[in-house]
CSV table of C-alpha atoms in Angstrom, one decimal:
chain,number,residue,atom,x,y,z
A,204,MET,CA,136.5,92.2,180.1
A,205,ALA,CA,136.2,94.5,177.2
A,206,SER,CA,133.2,96.7,176.8
A,207,LYS,CA,130.2,95.9,174.5
A,208,HIS,CA,129.9,98.4,171.9
A,209,TYR,CA,126.3,99.2,170.7
A,210,SER,CA,125.6,101.5,167.6
A,211,GLU,CA,123.9,104.9,168.3
A,212,ASP,CA,120.9,103.7,166.5
A,213,ASN,CA,120.5,100.5,168.7
A,214,LEU,CA,121.6,102.3,172.1
A,215,TYR,CA,118.7,105.0,171.4
A,216,LYS,CA,116.2,102.3,170.9
A,217,LEU,CA,117.4,100.7,174.0
A,218,VAL,CA,117.0,103.6,176.2
A,219,SER,CA,114.3,105.8,174.6
A,220,ASN,CA,111.9,103.3,172.9
A,221,TYR,CA,111.0,100.9,175.7
A,222,ILE,CA,107.4,100.6,175.6
A,223,VAL,CA,105.7,97.2,176.5
A,224,PRO,CA,102.8,96.6,174.3
A,225,GLY,CA,99.4,97.6,175.7
A,226,TYR,CA,98.0,94.3,176.1
A,227,PHE,CA,99.8,93.6,179.4
A,228,ASP,CA,97.6,96.4,180.9
A,229,ARG,CA,95.1,93.6,181.4
A,230,PHE,CA,97.5,92.2,184.2
A,231,ILE,CA,97.8,93.5,187.5
A,232,SER,CA,100.0,96.6,187.0
A,233,TYR,CA,101.3,99.4,189.3
A,234,ASN,CA,102.7,102.9,188.6
A,235,SER,CA,106.3,101.8,188.9
A,236,TYR,CA,109.5,103.3,187.6
A,237,ILE,CA,112.2,100.6,186.6
A,238,SER,CA,115.8,101.3,186.6
A,239,ILE,CA,118.2,99.2,184.9
A,240,ILE,CA,121.8,99.4,185.3
A,241,PHE,CA,123.7,98.4,182.1
A,242,LEU,CA,127.5,97.4,182.8
A,243,PRO,CA,129.8,97.6,180.8
A,244,ILE,CA,128.7,99.3,177.6
A,245,THR,CA,129.9,102.2,175.6
A,246,ILE,CA,127.5,105.2,175.2
A,247,PRO,CA,127.8,107.7,172.2
A,248,LEU,CA,128.4,111.2,173.7
A,249,SER,CA,126.0,112.5,171.3
A,250,LEU,CA,123.2,110.6,172.6
A,251,ILE,CA,124.2,111.9,176.1
A,252,GLU,CA,123.8,115.4,174.5
A,253,SER,CA,120.4,114.7,173.2
A,254,ILE,CA,119.2,113.2,176.6
A,255,PHE,CA,120.5,116.3,178.6
A,256,SER,CA,119.1,118.9,176.2
A,257,GLY,CA,117.7,122.2,177.3
A,258,ALA,CA,119.4,125.2,179.2
A,259,GLU,CA,118.3,123.9,182.5
A,260,LEU,CA,120.1,120.5,182.2
A,261,LYS,CA,123.2,122.2,180.6
A,262,GLU,CA,125.5,121.8,183.5
A,263,LYS,CA,124.2,118.4,184.4
A,264,ARG,CA,124.8,117.3,180.9
A,265,ASN,CA,128.3,118.8,180.9
A,266,VAL,CA,129.3,117.1,184.1
A,267,ALA,CA,127.9,113.8,183.0
A,268,ILE,CA,129.7,113.7,179.8
A,269,ASP,CA,133.0,114.9,181.4
A,270,LYS,CA,132.8,111.9,184.0
A,271,ILE,CA,131.7,109.3,181.3
A,272,LYS,CA,134.7,110.5,179.1
A,273,LYS,CA,137.0,109.6,181.9
A,274,GLY,CA,135.3,106.2,182.3
A,275,ASP,CA,133.7,107.0,185.3
A,276,GLU,CA,131.4,103.8,186.1
A,277,GLU,CA,129.1,105.6,188.8
A,278,ALA,CA,128.2,108.3,186.1
A,279,LEU,CA,127.4,105.6,183.7
A,280,THR,CA,125.0,104.2,186.2
A,281,LYS,CA,123.4,107.5,187.1
A,282,LEU,CA,122.7,108.1,183.4
A,283,PHE,CA,121.1,104.8,182.8
A,284,LEU,CA,118.9,105.2,186.0
A,285,TYR,CA,117.9,108.8,184.6
A,286,ILE,CA,116.9,107.3,181.3
A,287,PHE,CA,114.9,104.5,182.5
A,288,ASN,CA,113.0,106.4,185.3
A,289,GLU,CA,112.1,108.9,182.7
A,290,SER,CA,111.0,106.4,180.0
A,291,ILE,CA,109.3,103.5,181.7
A,292,LYS,CA,106.0,103.6,183.6
A,293,PHE,CA,103.2,101.3,184.5
A,294,LYS,CA,99.6,102.2,184.5
A,295,SER,CA,98.1,102.5,188.1
A,296,ASN,CA,95.3,101.3,189.9
A,297,PHE,CA,96.2,103.1,193.2
A,298,ASN,CA,98.7,105.8,194.1
A,299,ALA,CA,102.1,104.1,194.6
A,300,SER,CA,105.4,103.8,192.9
A,301,ILE,CA,108.5,101.8,193.2
A,302,ALA,CA,111.7,101.9,192.0
A,303,ILE,CA,113.2,98.6,190.9
A,304,ASN,CA,117.0,98.3,190.3
A,305,ALA,CA,118.1,95.6,187.9
A,306,LYS,CA,121.8,95.0,187.8
A,307,LEU,CA,122.9,93.7,184.6
A,308,LYS,CA,126.2,92.0,183.9
A,309,ILE,CA,127.6,90.9,180.6
A,310,ASN,CA,129.1,87.6,181.1
A,311,ASN,CA,130.1,87.3,177.5
A,312,PRO,CA,128.8,88.7,174.2
A,313,GLN,CA,126.1,86.3,174.1
A,314,ALA,CA,124.9,85.7,177.7
A,315,LEU,CA,123.5,88.2,180.3
A,316,THR,CA,122.8,87.9,184.1
A,317,VAL,CA,120.1,90.1,185.4
A,318,ASN,CA,119.7,90.6,189.4
A,319,ILE,CA,116.3,92.3,189.9
A,320,ASN,CA,115.7,93.9,193.2
A,321,LEU,CA,111.7,93.6,193.6
A,322,PRO,CA,109.6,95.5,195.9
A,323,PRO,CA,108.7,93.6,199.4
A,324,LYS,CA,105.2,92.3,199.7
A,325,ASP,CA,104.1,95.2,201.9
A,326,PHE,CA,104.0,97.2,198.9
A,327,ILE,CA,100.7,95.5,198.2
A,328,PRO,CA,97.9,97.6,199.8
A,329,LYS,CA,96.1,95.7,202.4
A,330,ASN,CA,92.7,97.5,201.7
A,331,LYS,CA,90.3,97.3,198.7
A,332,TYR,CA,87.3,99.2,197.9
A,333,LYS,CA,84.1,99.3,195.9
A,334,ILE,CA,82.0,102.3,194.8
A,335,LEU,CA,78.7,102.5,196.3
A,336,LYS,CA,75.5,104.0,194.4
A,337,SER,CA,76.0,107.1,196.3
A,338,GLY,CA,79.5,107.5,194.8
A,339,GLU,CA,81.2,106.9,198.1
A,340,LYS,CA,84.0,104.4,198.5
A,341,SER,CA,83.5,101.5,200.9
A,342,TYR,CA,86.7,100.2,202.1
A,343,SER,CA,87.4,96.4,203.4
A,344,GLU,CA,90.3,94.4,204.3
A,345,LYS,CA,92.2,92.1,201.6
A,346,SER,CA,92.3,88.4,202.6
A,347,ARG,CA,95.8,87.2,203.1
A,348,THR,CA,95.4,85.0,200.0
A,349,GLN,CA,94.5,87.9,197.7
A,350,ILE,CA,97.5,90.1,198.8
A,351,ASN,CA,99.7,87.0,198.1
A,352,GLU,CA,98.0,86.4,194.8
A,353,GLU,CA,98.6,90.1,193.8
A,354,TYR,CA,102.2,90.0,194.8
A,355,LYS,CA,102.9,87.0,192.8
A,356,ASP,CA,101.3,88.8,189.8
A,357,LEU,CA,103.3,91.7,190.4
A,358,ILE,CA,106.5,89.8,190.7
A,359,THR,CA,106.0,88.0,187.5
A,360,LEU,CA,105.0,91.0,185.6
A,361,ILE,CA,107.8,93.0,186.5
A,362,CYS,CA,110.4,90.4,185.8
A,363,TYR,CA,108.7,89.6,182.3
A,364,ARG,CA,108.6,93.5,181.4
A,365,ILE,CA,112.3,93.8,182.1
A,366,LEU,CA,113.2,90.4,180.2
A,367,HIS,CA,110.9,91.6,177.2
A,368,ALA,CA,112.9,94.8,176.9
A,369,LEU,CA,116.2,93.1,177.0
A,370,ILE,CA,115.3,90.6,174.4
A,371,SER,CA,113.8,93.4,172.1
A,372,TYR,CA,116.8,95.7,172.1
A,373,LEU,CA,119.7,93.4,172.7
A,374,PRO,CA,119.3,91.2,169.7
A,375,SER,CA,122.9,89.8,170.0
A,376,ILE,CA,122.1,88.2,173.4
A,377,HIS,CA,121.3,84.4,173.2
A,378,LYS,CA,120.9,83.6,176.8
A,379,ILE,CA,119.7,85.8,179.9
A,380,TYR,CA,119.8,84.5,183.4
A,381,LEU,CA,117.2,86.4,185.3
A,382,ASN,CA,116.9,86.4,189.2
A,383,GLY,CA,114.5,88.4,191.0
A,384,TYR,CA,115.2,89.2,194.7
A,385,ALA,CA,113.0,90.9,197.4
A,386,GLU,CA,113.2,91.6,201.3
A,387,THR,CA,111.3,89.0,203.0
A,388,ILE,CA,110.9,87.6,206.7
A,389,HIS,CA,112.6,84.7,207.5
A,390,LYS,CA,109.9,81.8,208.4
A,391,THR,CA,111.4,80.4,211.3
A,392,LYS,CA,113.9,83.1,212.6
A,393,GLY,CA,111.8,86.4,212.0
A,394,HIS,CA,114.6,88.5,210.5
A,395,ARG,CA,114.6,90.4,207.4
A,396,PHE,CA,116.7,89.2,204.5
A,397,ASN,CA,117.1,89.5,200.8
A,398,ALA,CA,115.6,86.3,199.3
A,399,CYS,CA,115.5,85.1,195.7
A,400,LEU,CA,111.9,84.4,194.8
A,401,LEU,CA,111.9,83.9,191.2
A,402,SER,CA,114.7,82.7,188.8
A,403,CYS,CA,114.8,81.6,185.1
A,404,VAL,CA,117.1,80.8,182.4
A,405,VAL,CA,115.8,82.2,179.0
A,406,ASP,CA,117.1,80.9,175.7
A,407,ILE,CA,116.3,83.6,173.1
A,408,ASP,CA,115.7,81.1,170.3
A,409,GLU,CA,113.1,79.4,172.4
A,410,TYR,CA,111.5,82.6,173.4
A,411,ASP,CA,111.0,83.7,169.7
A,412,GLN,CA,108.9,80.6,169.1
A,413,ILE,CA,106.2,81.7,171.8
A,414,ILE,CA,103.3,83.8,171.2
A,415,VAL,CA,103.4,86.0,174.2
A,416,GLU,CA,100.5,88.0,173.3
A,417,ASN,CA,98.2,85.2,174.2
A,418,LEU,CA,100.0,84.3,177.5
A,419,GLU,CA,100.2,85.8,181.1
A,420,PRO,CA,103.8,86.4,182.4
A,421,GLU,CA,104.1,83.5,184.6
A,422,ALA,CA,103.0,81.1,181.8
A,423,ILE,CA,105.7,82.8,179.5
A,424,LEU,CA,108.5,82.3,182.3
A,425,SER,CA,107.5,78.8,183.0
A,426,ASN,CA,109.0,77.8,179.6
A,427,PHE,CA,112.6,78.7,180.8
A,428,ASN,CA,113.4,76.5,183.7
A,429,LEU,CA,111.4,78.7,186.0
A,430,ARG,CA,112.0,78.5,189.8
A,431,PHE,CA,108.9,80.1,191.4
A,432,ASN,CA,107.6,78.4,194.7
A,433,TYR,CA,104.2,79.2,196.2
A,434,ASP,CA,101.6,77.3,198.0
A,435,ARG,CA,97.8,77.2,197.5
A,436,ASP,CA,97.5,80.4,199.4
A,437,TYR,CA,100.0,81.8,197.1
A,438,GLU,CA,102.6,82.4,199.7
A,439,ILE,CA,105.8,82.5,197.8
A,440,SER,CA,109.0,80.7,199.2
A,441,GLU,CA,112.7,81.4,198.9
A,442,THR,CA,114.2,79.6,195.8
A,443,THR,CA,117.8,79.0,194.4
A,444,PRO,CA,118.9,81.5,191.9
A,445,HIS,CA,120.3,80.3,188.5
A,446,LEU,CA,124.0,81.3,188.2
A,447,TYR,CA,126.0,81.7,185.2
A,448,ASP,CA,129.0,79.4,185.3
A,449,GLU,CA,131.6,79.9,182.8
A,450,SER,CA,132.8,76.4,183.6
A,451,VAL,CA,129.6,74.9,182.1
A,452,VAL,CA,128.9,77.6,179.4
A,453,ASP,CA,132.3,78.4,177.9
A,454,ARG,CA,135.1,76.3,179.4
A,455,LEU,CA,136.1,72.7,180.3
A,456,ILE,CA,133.6,71.0,182.5
A,457,ASP,CA,135.4,69.5,185.3
A,458,LEU,CA,133.4,66.7,186.9
A,459,ASP,CA,135.4,66.8,190.0
A,460,THR,CA,134.9,70.3,191.1
A,461,ILE,CA,131.5,71.4,189.5
A,462,ASN,CA,129.1,72.4,192.3
A,463,PRO,CA,126.2,70.3,192.8
A,464,PHE,CA,123.5,73.0,191.5
A,465,THR,CA,125.6,73.7,188.5
A,466,PHE,CA,126.0,69.9,187.8
A,467,GLU,CA,122.0,69.8,188.0
A,468,GLU,CA,121.8,72.7,185.3
A,469,LEU,CA,124.4,70.7,183.3
A,470,ILE,CA,122.5,67.6,183.3
A,471,SER,CA,119.2,69.5,182.5
A,472,SER,CA,121.1,71.2,179.6
A,473,LEU,CA,122.4,67.9,178.2
A,474,LEU,CA,118.9,66.2,178.2
A,475,ASN,CA,117.4,69.1,176.5
A,476,LYS,CA,120.1,68.8,173.7
A,477,MET,CA,119.2,65.3,173.6
A,478,GLY,CA,115.5,66.0,172.5
A,479,LEU,CA,113.7,65.9,175.9
A,480,VAL,CA,112.0,68.7,177.6
A,481,ALA,CA,114.0,68.7,181.0
A,482,VAL,CA,113.7,71.2,183.9
A,483,THR,CA,115.6,71.6,187.2
A,484,THR,CA,113.3,71.2,190.2
A,485,GLN,CA,113.3,73.4,193.3
A,486,HIS,CA,115.8,72.2,196.0
A,487,SER,CA,112.8,72.1,198.4
A,488,TYR,CA,111.2,69.7,196.2
A,489,ASP,CA,110.1,66.4,198.0
A,490,GLY,CA,111.5,63.2,197.0
A,491,GLY,CA,115.2,64.2,196.1
A,492,ILE,CA,114.3,64.4,192.3
A,493,ASP,CA,116.8,66.8,190.6
A,494,VAL,CA,115.5,67.1,187.1
A,495,ILE,CA,112.1,66.1,185.6
A,496,ALA,CA,112.4,65.3,181.8
A,497,GLU,CA,109.4,64.7,179.4
A,498,ASN,CA,109.8,62.5,176.3
A,499,SER,CA,106.9,63.3,173.8
A,500,ASN,CA,107.9,59.9,171.8
A,501,PRO,CA,104.6,58.1,171.7
A,502,ILE,CA,106.3,54.5,171.8
A,503,ILE,CA,109.2,55.0,174.3
A,504,GLY,CA,108.3,58.4,175.8
A,505,GLY,CA,106.7,59.5,179.1
A,506,ARG,CA,107.9,61.3,182.2
A,507,PHE,CA,111.5,60.7,183.4
A,508,VAL,CA,112.8,61.6,186.9
A,509,ILE,CA,116.6,62.2,187.3
A,510,GLN,CA,118.7,62.2,190.2
A,511,CYS,CA,122.1,63.9,189.9
A,512,LYS,CA,125.0,62.7,192.3
A,513,ARG,CA,128.2,64.5,192.4
A,514,TYR,CA,130.2,61.8,194.4
A,515,GLN,CA,133.9,60.8,194.6
A,516,ASN,CA,133.0,57.3,196.1
A,517,VAL,CA,130.7,54.8,194.7
A,518,VAL,CA,126.8,55.5,195.0
A,519,PRO,CA,125.4,53.3,197.6
A,520,VAL,CA,122.2,51.2,197.0
A,521,ASP,CA,119.7,53.4,199.5
A,522,ILE,CA,120.1,56.3,196.9
A,523,ILE,CA,118.6,54.1,193.9
A,524,ARG,CA,115.9,52.8,196.4
A,525,ASP,CA,114.9,56.3,197.1
A,526,LEU,CA,114.9,57.0,193.4
A,527,TYR,CA,112.5,54.1,192.8
A,528,GLY,CA,110.1,55.4,195.4
A,529,ALA,CA,110.3,58.7,193.8
A,530,MET,CA,109.4,57.1,190.5
A,531,THR,CA,106.1,55.8,192.0
A,532,HIS,CA,105.3,59.1,193.7
A,533,GLU,CA,105.6,60.9,190.6
A,534,ARG,CA,104.1,58.1,188.4
A,535,ALA,CA,107.1,58.4,186.3
A,536,SER,CA,107.7,55.8,183.3
A,537,LYS,CA,111.6,55.9,184.0
A,538,GLY,CA,114.3,56.8,186.6
A,539,ILE,CA,117.9,57.9,185.9
A,540,LEU,CA,120.5,58.0,188.1
A,541,ILE,CA,123.6,60.0,187.2
A,542,THR,CA,126.8,60.3,188.9
A,543,THR,CA,130.3,61.7,188.6
A,544,SER,CA,131.7,58.6,189.9
A,545,ASP,CA,130.5,54.8,189.6
A,546,PHE,CA,127.6,52.6,191.3
A,547,SER,CA,128.1,49.8,193.8
A,548,ASN,CA,127.2,46.3,192.8
A,549,GLU,CA,124.2,46.4,195.0
A,550,CYS,CA,122.9,49.4,192.9
A,551,VAL,CA,123.5,47.5,189.5
A,552,LYS,CA,121.9,44.4,191.1
A,553,PHE,CA,118.7,46.5,192.3
A,554,ALA,CA,118.3,48.5,188.9
A,555,GLN,CA,118.1,45.1,186.8
A,556,GLY,CA,114.6,44.4,185.7
A,557,LYS,CA,113.3,47.9,186.7
A,558,PRO,CA,112.8,51.0,184.5
A,559,ILE,CA,115.9,52.5,186.0
A,560,GLU,CA,119.0,53.7,183.9
A,561,LEU,CA,122.4,54.0,185.6
A,562,ILE,CA,124.9,56.6,184.1
A,563,ASN,CA,128.2,56.7,185.7
A,564,ARG,CA,131.0,59.1,184.9
A,565,LYS,CA,132.3,57.1,181.9
A,566,LYS,CA,128.9,57.1,180.2
A,567,LEU,CA,128.1,60.7,181.0
A,568,THR,CA,131.5,61.9,179.6
A,569,GLN,CA,130.8,60.1,176.5
A,570,LEU,CA,127.2,61.7,176.4
A,571,LEU,CA,128.4,65.1,177.0
A,572,GLU,CA,131.4,65.1,174.2
A,573,ASP,CA,128.7,63.6,171.8
A,574,ASN,CA,126.5,66.8,172.5
A,575,LYS,CA,129.7,69.2,172.0
A,576,TYR,CA,130.5,69.6,175.5
A,577,LYS,CA,134.2,69.9,176.6
A,578,VAL,CA,134.9,67.8,179.4
A,579,ALA,CA,138.3,67.9,181.3
A,580,GLN,CA,140.1,64.5,181.4
A,581,LYS,CA,140.6,62.9,184.7
A,582,ILE,CA,144.2,62.4,185.8
């Protein structure tokens, strides 16, 4: 893929003016250094020279320039790590620092995937203190719930601040796939592994309509198909990352080979284009619902629950029975069952007289094409 070029002006803003507005200081914030890797882009050599100015950095500057001239990807990465480590700092309420690597991949000229390595939960101090009248500090242990809540707030803050920078300084980007990963302990097997804890897909046009100054990071991210699971004690659980799939965004949609998760994202995208507000659910969601949509029309609107079935054979009747049960549980006004195949006669008979809509492959293909998606024809 060809490199993406930026003007020296824009790149300078990107690497040196990354200052998030001060109102974010009211959230839990930590003394942290965020390192972001941007690949692939072209950096003006004059900018490198201005960054590595001063006699003490002359040799380092010359080595960097020489390597980047030769197209050394590692040197480019190190340069950006250096820039962001020097320019991005959060205020601190205790002595701690974290290094966050966010690897950014340009999928096409208008879409990005950003995978962020977040700090683990044990980064949060286990103790808190209060200052006594004598001026001394009295320490006590935090509750498990308090630690979990602070960690939840830290994750959303980090993800949002990175997102804010990308939107501010990459105006040509239309969509960002953002996934936050952290080392965590498997709940049943006990081993440590890198889990996706937060994921969202941000449409920049929609972001521009939000007054971010009035909202906390999690509330902002919740507008963008946010996958972020935690229980009443704020214990965060693993989620499924949003993945950029060119077969949905740029290429022909092949309903025979599309993977189930991408199929759900496609249906959510289609419903949003049709005027509903639709989001995919977490894959741990009880009831088998894949997408939830809201229709604000006062007459025919309401809450819709959708199941997406990528089947080769006809959909059996037990699937639609499960959907009907989920409708009651969710107090939904309508249920929609969408498949890449067709429905059994028992399915059609069961849906009659109920607020359930069946969308088979033929009808789905028509809906996609009506909304400017390109669908591969079945041979």
